[in-house]
């Protein structure tokens, strides 16, 4: 956190830290705008709907940044430290290599590592080798996931069986064409203003699935809009906080067993390019509620979120 705060201060970034009930109210770190649990309840109606100490309370930090006038939001967690070009200027329109394979894609393989997969990738596909074509394209990519070296974002099965730190190659951005599904997380992700409504983290699901399922919904809607999701070289290093890996595994079961159906629900939806973004988000969540991925109450919290846009 100290290196992030120092870098934010040096580069004149607004750095927001979202507290929970165990965070001291007098938390103070130079360069940080601290948003305490009490402050959250006082200022935002949605805060009363998101469970205390839930990972989804990051939503409140996103809204705080949006209210402050942000045009770009970079999200991360407290066990990540910046490396390399983390504080570089970011452009929404970039020349990227685009993967055209119309199937699940393990993006980690394109950055020089084998036998590693992102959290949320289907286990049944680990032994397959994707066929793909790479094309250089100018793309509008309002969501970019930069990779993380060290104890990178993988699932509990990887950590229980292999558990090796990872160093990715430094490569140009890679974008995904429509239906080239790949999980992306909330560890080192840049969002441009046009995509801010897609940042919503659902509350009524496992902590280990909330950002992954958010990402699948975002991919579906971005592709309908003609936007791409891109992945970039590592710009952070993770020294992971202590976790109970069996608890992580338990929280990931819904993904192991349900991701294929989750994607099939999204694939079945017709989203018009000209449809309002908030209407597309509602369409996705209503379909997923109907299929049992979220309880009906998720729609109430979502409506609170969408009211800000």
Coordinates of C-alpha atoms in Angstrom, one line a residue, residues 98-105 110 125 130-133 175-182 223 263 267:
X98 CA -6.5 -9.5 -31.5
X99 CA -7.2 -13.2 -30.8
X100 CA -9.8 -14.6 -33.2
X101 CA -10.7 -18.1 -32.1
X102 CA -14.3 -17.9 -31.0
X103 CA -13.7 -20.1 -28.0
X104 CA -12.3 -20.0 -24.5
X105 CA -8.9 -18.5 -24.3
X110 CA 0.1 -15.7 -24.7
X125 CA -10.4 -27.2 -20.8
X130 CA -6.5 -23.4 -28.4
X131 CA -6.3 -22.8 -32.1
X132 CA -6.1 -19.1 -32.8
X133 CA -5.1 -16.4 -35.2
X175 CA -7.5 -8.1 -27.3
X176 CA -10.2 -10.7 -27.4
X177 CA -12.6 -11.0 -30.3
X178 CA -16.3 -11.8 -29.7
X179 CA -16.8 -15.1 -27.9
X180 CA -13.1 -15.5 -27.2
X181 CA -14.0 -15.8 -23.5
X182 CA -11.4 -15.3 -20.8
X223 CA -18.6 -7.2 -27.7
X263 CA -21.7 -18.2 -20.4
X267 CA -24.7 -16.2 -25.2

